[in-house]
mmCIF file of N, CA and C in Angstrom:
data_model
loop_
_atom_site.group_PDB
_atom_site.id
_atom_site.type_symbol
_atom_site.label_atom_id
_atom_site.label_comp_id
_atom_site.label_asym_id
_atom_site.label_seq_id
_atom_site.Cartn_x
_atom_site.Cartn_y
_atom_site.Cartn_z
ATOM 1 N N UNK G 23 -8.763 16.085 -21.100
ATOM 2 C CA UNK G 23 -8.220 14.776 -20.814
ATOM 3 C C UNK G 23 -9.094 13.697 -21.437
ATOM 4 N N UNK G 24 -8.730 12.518 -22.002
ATOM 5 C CA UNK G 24 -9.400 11.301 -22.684
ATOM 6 C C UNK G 24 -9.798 10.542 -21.231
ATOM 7 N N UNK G 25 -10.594 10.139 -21.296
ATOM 8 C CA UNK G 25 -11.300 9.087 -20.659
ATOM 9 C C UNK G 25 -11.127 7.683 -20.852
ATOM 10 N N UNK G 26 -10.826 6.473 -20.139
ATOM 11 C CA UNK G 26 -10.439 5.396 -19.810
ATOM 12 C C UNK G 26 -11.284 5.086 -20.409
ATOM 13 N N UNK G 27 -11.118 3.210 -20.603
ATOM 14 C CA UNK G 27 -12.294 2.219 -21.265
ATOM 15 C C UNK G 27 -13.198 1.988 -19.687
ATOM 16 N N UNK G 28 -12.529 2.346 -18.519
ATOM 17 C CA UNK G 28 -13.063 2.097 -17.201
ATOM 18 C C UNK G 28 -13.835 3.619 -16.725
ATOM 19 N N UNK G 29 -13.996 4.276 -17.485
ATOM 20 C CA UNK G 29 -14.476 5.927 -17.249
ATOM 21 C C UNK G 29 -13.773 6.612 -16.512
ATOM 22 N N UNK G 30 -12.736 6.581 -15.870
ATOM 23 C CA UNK G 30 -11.932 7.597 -15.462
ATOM 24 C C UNK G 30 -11.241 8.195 -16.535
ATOM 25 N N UNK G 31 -10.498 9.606 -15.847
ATOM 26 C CA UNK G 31 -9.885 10.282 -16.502
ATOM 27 C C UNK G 31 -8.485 9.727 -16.878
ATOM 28 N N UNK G 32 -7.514 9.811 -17.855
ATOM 29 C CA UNK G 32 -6.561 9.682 -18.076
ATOM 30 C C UNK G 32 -5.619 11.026 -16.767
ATOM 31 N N UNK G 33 -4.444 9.920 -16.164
ATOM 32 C CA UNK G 33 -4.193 11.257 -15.428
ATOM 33 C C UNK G 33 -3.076 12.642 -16.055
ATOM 34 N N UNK G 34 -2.713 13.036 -14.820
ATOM 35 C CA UNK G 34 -2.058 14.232 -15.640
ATOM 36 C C UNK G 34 -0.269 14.122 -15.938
ATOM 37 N N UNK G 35 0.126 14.707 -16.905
ATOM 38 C CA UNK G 35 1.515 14.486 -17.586
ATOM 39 C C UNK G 35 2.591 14.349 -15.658
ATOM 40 N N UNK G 36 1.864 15.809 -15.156
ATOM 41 C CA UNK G 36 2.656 15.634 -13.749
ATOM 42 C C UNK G 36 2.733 14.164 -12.939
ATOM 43 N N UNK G 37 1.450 13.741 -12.758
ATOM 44 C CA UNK G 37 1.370 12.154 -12.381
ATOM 45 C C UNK G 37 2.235 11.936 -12.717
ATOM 46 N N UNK G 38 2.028 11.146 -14.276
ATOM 47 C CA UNK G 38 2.487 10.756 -14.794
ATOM 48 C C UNK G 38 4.236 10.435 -15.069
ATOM 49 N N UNK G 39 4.904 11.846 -14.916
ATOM 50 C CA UNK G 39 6.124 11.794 -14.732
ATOM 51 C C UNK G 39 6.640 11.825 -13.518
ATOM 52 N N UNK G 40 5.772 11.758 -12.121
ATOM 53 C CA UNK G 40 6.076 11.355 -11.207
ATOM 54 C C UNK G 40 6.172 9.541 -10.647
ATOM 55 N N UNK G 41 5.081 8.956 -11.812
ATOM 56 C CA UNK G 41 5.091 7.801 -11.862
ATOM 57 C C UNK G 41 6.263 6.917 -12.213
ATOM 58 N N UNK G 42 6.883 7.512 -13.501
ATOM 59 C CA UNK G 42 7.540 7.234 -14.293
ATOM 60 C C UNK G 42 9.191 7.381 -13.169
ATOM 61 N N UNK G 43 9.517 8.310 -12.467
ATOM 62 C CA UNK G 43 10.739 8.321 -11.917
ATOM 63 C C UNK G 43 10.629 7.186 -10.910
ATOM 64 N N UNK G 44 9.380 7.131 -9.775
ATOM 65 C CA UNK G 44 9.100 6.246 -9.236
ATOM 66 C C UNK G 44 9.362 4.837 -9.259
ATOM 67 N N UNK G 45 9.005 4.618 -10.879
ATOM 68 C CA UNK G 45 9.204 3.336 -11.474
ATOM 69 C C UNK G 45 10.659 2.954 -11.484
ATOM 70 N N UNK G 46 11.450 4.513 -11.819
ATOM 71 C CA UNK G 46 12.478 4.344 -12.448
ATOM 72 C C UNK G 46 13.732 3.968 -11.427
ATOM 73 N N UNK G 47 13.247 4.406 -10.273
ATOM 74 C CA UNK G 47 14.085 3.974 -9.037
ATOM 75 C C UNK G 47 13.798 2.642 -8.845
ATOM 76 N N UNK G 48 12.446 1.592 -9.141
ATOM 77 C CA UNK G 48 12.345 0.336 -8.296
ATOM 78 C C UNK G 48 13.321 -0.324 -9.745
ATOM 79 N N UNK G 49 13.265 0.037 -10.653
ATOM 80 C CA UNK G 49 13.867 -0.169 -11.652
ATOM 81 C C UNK G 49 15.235 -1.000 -11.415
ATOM 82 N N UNK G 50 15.791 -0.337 -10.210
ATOM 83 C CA UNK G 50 17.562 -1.559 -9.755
ATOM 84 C C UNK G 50 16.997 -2.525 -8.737
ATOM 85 N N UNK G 51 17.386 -3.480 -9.252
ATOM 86 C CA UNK G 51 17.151 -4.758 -8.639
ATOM 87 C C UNK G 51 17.659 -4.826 -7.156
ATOM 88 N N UNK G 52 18.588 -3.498 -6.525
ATOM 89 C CA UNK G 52 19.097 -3.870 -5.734
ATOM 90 C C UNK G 52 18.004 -2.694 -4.602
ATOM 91 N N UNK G 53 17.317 -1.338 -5.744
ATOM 92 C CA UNK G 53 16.554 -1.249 -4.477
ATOM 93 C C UNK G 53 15.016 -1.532 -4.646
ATOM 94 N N UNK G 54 14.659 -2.361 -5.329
ATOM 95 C CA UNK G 54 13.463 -3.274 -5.354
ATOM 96 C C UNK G 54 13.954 -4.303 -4.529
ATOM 97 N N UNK G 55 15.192 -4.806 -4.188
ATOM 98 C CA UNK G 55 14.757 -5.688 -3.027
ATOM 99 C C UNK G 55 14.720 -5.211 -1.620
ATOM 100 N N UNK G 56 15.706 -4.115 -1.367
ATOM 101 C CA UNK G 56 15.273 -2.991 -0.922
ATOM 102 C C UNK G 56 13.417 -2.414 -0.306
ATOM 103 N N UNK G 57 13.055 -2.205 -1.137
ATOM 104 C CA UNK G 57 11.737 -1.682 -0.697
ATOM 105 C C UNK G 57 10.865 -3.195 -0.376
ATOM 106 N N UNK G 58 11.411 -4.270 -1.151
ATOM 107 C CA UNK G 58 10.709 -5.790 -0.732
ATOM 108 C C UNK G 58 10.990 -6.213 0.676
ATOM 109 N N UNK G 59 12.049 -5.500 0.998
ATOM 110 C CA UNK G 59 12.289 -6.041 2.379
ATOM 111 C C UNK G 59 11.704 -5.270 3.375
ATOM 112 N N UNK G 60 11.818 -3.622 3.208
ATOM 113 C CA UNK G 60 10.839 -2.946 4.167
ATOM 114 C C UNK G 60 9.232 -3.019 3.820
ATOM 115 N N UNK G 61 9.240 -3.555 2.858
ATOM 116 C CA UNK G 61 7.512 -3.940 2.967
ATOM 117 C C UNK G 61 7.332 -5.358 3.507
ATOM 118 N N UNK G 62 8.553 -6.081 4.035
ATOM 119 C CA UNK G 62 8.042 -6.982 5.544
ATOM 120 C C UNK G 62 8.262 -6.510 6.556
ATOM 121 N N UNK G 63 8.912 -5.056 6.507
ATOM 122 C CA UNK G 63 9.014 -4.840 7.842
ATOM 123 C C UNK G 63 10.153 -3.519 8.316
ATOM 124 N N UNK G 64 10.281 -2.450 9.218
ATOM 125 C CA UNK G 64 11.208 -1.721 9.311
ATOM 126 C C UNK G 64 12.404 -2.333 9.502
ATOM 127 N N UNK G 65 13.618 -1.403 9.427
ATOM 128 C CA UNK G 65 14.858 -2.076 9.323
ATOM 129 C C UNK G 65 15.898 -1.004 9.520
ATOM 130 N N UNK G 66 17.119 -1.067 10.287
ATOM 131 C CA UNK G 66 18.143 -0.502 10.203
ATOM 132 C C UNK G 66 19.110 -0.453 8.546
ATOM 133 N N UNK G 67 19.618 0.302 8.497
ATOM 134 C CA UNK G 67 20.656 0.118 7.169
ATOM 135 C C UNK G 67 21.555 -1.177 7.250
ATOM 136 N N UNK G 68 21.975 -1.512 8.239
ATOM 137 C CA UNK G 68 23.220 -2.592 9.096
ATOM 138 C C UNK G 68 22.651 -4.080 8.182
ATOM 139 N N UNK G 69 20.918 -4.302 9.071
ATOM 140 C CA UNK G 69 20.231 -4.776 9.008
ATOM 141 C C UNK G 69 19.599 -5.507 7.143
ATOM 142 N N UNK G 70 19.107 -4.317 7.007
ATOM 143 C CA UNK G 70 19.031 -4.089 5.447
ATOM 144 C C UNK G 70 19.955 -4.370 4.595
ATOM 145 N N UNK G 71 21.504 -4.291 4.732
ATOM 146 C CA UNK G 71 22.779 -4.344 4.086
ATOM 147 C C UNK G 71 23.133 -5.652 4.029
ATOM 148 N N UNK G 72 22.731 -6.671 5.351
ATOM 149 C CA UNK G 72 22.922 -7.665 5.831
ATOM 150 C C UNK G 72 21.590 -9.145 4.750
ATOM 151 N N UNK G 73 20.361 -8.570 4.748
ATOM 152 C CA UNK G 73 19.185 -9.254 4.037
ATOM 153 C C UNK G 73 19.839 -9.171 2.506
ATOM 154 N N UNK G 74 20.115 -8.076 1.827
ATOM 155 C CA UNK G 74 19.975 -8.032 0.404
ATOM 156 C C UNK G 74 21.185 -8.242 0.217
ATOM 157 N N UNK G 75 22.060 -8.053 1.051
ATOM 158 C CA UNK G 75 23.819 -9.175 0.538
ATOM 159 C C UNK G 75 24.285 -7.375 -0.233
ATOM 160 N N UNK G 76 23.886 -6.472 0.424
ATOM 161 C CA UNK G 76 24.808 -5.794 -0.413
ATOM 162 C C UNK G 76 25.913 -4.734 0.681
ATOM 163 N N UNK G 77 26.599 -3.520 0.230
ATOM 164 C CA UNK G 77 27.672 -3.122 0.957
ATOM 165 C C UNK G 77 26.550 -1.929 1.448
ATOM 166 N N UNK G 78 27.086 -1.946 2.592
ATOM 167 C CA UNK G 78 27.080 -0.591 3.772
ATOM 168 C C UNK G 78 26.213 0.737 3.450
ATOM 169 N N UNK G 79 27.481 1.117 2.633
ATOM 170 C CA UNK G 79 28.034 2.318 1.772
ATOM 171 C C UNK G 79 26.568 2.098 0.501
ATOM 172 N N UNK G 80 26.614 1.330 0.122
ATOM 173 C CA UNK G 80 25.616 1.512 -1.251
ATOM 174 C C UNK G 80 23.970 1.438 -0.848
ATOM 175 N N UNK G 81 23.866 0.705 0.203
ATOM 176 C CA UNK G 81 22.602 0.435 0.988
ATOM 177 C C UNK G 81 22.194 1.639 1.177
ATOM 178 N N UNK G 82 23.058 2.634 1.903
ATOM 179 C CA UNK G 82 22.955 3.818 2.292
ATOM 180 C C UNK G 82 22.081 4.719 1.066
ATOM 181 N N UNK G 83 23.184 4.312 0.302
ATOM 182 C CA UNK G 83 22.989 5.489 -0.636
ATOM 183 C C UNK G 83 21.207 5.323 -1.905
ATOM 184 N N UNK G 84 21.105 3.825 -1.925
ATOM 185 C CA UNK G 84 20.119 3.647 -2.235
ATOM 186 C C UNK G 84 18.897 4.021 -1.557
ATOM 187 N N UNK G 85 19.342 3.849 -0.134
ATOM 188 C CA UNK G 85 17.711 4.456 0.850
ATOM 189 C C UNK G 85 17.895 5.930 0.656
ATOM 190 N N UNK G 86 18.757 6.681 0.765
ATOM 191 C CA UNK G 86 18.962 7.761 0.448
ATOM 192 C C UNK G 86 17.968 8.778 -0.954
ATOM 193 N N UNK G 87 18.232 7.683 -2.143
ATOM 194 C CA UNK G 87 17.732 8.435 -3.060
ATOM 195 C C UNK G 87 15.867 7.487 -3.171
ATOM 196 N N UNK G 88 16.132 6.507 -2.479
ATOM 197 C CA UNK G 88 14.215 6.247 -2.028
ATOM 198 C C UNK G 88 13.727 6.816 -0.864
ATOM 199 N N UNK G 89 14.740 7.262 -0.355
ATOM 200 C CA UNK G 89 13.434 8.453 0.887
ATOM 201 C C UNK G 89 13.751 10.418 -0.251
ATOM 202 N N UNK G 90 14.352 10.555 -0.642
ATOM 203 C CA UNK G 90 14.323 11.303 -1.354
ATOM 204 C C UNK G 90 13.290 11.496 -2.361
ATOM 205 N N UNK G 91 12.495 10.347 -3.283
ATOM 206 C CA UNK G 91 11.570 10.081 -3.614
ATOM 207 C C UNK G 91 10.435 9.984 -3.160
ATOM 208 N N UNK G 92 10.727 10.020 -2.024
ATOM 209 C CA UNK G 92 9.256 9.469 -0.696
ATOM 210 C C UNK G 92 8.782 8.213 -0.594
ATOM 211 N N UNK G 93 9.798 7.329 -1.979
ATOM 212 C CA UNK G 93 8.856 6.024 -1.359
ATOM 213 C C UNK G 93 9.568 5.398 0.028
ATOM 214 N N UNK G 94 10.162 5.993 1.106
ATOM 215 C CA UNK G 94 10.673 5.384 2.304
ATOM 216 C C UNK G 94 10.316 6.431 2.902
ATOM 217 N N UNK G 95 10.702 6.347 4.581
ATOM 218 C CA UNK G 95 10.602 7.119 5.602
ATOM 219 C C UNK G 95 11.800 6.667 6.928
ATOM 220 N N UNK G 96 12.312 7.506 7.318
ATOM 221 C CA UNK G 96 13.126 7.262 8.199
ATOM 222 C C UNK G 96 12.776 7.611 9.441
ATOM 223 N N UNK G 97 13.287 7.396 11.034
ATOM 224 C CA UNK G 97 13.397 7.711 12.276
ATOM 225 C C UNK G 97 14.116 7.439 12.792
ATOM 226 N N UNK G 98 15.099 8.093 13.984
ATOM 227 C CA UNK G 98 15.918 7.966 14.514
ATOM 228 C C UNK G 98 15.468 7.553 16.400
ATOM 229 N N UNK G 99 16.038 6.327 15.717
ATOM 230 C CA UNK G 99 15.783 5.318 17.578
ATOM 231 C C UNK G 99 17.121 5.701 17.982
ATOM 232 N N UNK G 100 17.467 6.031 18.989
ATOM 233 C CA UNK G 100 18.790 6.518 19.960
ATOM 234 C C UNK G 100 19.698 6.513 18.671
ATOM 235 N N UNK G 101 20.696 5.481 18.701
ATOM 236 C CA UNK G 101 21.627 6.158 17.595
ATOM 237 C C UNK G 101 21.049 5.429 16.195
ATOM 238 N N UNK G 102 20.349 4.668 16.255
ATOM 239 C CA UNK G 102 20.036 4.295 14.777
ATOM 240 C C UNK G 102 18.959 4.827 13.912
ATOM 241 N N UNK G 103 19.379 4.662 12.531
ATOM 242 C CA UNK G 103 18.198 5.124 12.072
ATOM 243 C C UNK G 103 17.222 4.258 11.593
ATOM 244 N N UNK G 104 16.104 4.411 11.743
ATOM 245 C CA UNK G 104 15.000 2.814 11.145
ATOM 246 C C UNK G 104 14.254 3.626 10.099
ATOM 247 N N UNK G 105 14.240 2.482 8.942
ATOM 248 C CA UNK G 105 13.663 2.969 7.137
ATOM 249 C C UNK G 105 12.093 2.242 7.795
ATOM 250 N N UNK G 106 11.273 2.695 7.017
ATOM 251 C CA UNK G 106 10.002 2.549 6.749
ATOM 252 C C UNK G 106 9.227 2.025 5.254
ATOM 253 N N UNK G 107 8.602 1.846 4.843
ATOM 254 C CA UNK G 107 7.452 2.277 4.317
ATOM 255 C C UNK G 107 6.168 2.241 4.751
ATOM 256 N N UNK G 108 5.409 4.109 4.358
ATOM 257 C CA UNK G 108 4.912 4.714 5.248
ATOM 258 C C UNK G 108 3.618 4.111 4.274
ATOM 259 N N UNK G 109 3.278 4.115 3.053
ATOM 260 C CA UNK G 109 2.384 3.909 2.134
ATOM 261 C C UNK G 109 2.598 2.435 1.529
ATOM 262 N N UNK G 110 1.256 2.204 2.199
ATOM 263 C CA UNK G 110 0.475 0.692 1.932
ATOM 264 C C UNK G 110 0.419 0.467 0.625
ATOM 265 N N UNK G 111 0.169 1.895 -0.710
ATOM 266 C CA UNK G 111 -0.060 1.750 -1.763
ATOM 267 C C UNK G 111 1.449 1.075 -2.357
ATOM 268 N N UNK G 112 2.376 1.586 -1.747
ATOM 269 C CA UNK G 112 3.933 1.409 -2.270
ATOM 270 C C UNK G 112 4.153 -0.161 -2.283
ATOM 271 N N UNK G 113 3.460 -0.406 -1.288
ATOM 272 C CA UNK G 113 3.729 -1.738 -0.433
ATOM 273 C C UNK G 113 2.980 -2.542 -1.161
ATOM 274 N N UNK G 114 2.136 -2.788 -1.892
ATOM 275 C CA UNK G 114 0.934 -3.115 -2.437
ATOM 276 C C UNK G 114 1.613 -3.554 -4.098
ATOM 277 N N UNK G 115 1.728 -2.261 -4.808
ATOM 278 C CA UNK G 115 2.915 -2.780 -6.082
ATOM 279 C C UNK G 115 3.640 -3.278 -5.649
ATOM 280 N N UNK G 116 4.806 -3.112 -4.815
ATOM 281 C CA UNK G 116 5.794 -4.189 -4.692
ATOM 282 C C UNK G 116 5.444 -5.623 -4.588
ATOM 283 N N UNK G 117 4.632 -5.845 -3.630
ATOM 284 C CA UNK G 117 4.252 -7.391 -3.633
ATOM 285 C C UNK G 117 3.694 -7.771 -4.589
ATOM 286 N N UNK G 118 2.732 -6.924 -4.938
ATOM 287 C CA UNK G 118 1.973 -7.515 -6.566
ATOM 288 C C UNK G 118 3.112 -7.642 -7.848
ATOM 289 N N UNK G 119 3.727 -6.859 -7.736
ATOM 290 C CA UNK G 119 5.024 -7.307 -9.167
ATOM 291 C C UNK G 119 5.605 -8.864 -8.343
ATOM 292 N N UNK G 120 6.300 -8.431 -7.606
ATOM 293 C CA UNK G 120 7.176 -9.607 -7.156
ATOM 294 C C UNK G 120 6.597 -10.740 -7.288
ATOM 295 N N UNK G 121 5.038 -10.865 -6.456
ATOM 296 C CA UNK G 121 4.985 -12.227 -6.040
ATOM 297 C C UNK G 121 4.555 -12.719 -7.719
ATOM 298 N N UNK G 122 3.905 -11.543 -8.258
ATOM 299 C CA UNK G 122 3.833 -12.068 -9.524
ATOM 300 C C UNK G 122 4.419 -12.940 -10.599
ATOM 301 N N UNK G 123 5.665 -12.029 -10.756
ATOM 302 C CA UNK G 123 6.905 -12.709 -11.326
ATOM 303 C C UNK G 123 7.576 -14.201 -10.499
ATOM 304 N N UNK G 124 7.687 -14.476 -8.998
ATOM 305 C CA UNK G 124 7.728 -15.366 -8.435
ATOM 306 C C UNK G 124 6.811 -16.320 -9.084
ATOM 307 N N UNK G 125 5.238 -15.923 -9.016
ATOM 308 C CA UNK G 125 4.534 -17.210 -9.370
ATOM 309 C C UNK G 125 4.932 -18.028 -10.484
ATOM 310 N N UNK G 126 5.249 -16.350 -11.908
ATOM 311 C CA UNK G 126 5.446 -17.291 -13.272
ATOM 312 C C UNK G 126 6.500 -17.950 -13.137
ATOM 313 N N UNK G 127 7.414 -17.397 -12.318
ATOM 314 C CA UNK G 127 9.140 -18.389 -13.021
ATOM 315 C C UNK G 127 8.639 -19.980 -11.495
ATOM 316 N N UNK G 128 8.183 -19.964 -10.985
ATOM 317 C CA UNK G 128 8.110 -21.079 -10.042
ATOM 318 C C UNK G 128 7.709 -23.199 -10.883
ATOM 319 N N UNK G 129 6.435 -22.353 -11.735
ATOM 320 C CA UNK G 129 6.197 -23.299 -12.413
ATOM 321 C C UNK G 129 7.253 -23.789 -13.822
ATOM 322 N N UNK G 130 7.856 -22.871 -13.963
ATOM 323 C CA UNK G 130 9.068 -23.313 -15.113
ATOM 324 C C UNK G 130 10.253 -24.139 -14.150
ATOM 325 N N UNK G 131 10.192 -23.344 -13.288
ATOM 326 C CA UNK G 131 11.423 -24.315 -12.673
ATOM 327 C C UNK G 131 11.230 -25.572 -12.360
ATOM 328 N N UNK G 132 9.825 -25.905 -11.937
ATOM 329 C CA UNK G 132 9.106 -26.969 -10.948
ATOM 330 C C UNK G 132 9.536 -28.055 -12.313
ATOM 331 N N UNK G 133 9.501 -27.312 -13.834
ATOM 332 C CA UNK G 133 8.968 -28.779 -14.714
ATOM 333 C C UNK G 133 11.061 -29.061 -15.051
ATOM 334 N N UNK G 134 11.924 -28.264 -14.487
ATOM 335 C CA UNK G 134 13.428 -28.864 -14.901
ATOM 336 C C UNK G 134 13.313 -28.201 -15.728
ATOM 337 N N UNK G 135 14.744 -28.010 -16.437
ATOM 338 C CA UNK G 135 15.494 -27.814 -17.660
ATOM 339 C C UNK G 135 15.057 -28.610 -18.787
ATOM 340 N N UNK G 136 14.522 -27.736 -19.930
ATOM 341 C CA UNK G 136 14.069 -27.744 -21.382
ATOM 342 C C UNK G 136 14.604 -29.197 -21.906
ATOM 343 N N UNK G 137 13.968 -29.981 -22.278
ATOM 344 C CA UNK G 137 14.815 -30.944 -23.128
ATOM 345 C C UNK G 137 15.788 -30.967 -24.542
ATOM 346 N N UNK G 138 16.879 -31.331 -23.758
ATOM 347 C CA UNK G 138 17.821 -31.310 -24.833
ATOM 348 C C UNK G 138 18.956 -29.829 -24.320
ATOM 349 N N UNK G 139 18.548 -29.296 -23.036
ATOM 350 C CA UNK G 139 19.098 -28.240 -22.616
ATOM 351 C C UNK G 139 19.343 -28.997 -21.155
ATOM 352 N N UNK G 140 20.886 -28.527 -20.955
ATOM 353 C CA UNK G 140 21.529 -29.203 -19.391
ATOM 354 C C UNK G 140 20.896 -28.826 -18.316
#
């Protein structure tokens, strides 16, 4: 394995393509807001369906293939089920992309529309 400019090891292809699917799920905007919302907090599907403005049926199916991944966790309170995230690390990228991207587009908006653009 090559060694980093930081001395660690470069990791392994397995990581690596575990990283890469990982990515590839926060990848829809609909379950990156998704995992943005259970990283403020647990949530029913109802609940969850209700925050990100999307349908029932698709909410479902998105937590579905992110607890399938492991980046969620589920439990069943009497009849409902409540999503999680169980890993701080998960929780940690999400806010760091987001608030990131929040910060840059905040100051473009703050200065108005481009001159000579409506």
């Amino acid at each position: 394995m090559a060694t980093l400019a930081g001395g660690g090891e470069d990791p392994s292809a397995e990581v690596l393509t575990e990283a890469a699917a990982a990515f590839g799920l926060l990848a829809s905007a609909a379950r990156l807001h998704i995992m943005w919302a259970l990283s403020q907090g647990e949530s029913d599907v109802t609940h969850l369906a209700d925050r990100v403005g999307g349908a029932l049926p698709a909410v479902s199916q998105h937590l579905a293939k992110l607890k399938l991944a492991g980046l969620v966790r589920s439990r069943r309170e009497g009849r409902r089920q409540v999503y999680y995230v169980d890993d701080p690390d998960i929780v940690t990228v999400v806010r760091v992309m987001v608030g990131q991207l929040t910060a840059r587009t905040a100051p473009a908006a703050a200065r108005g529309p481009v001159s000579g653009m409506p």
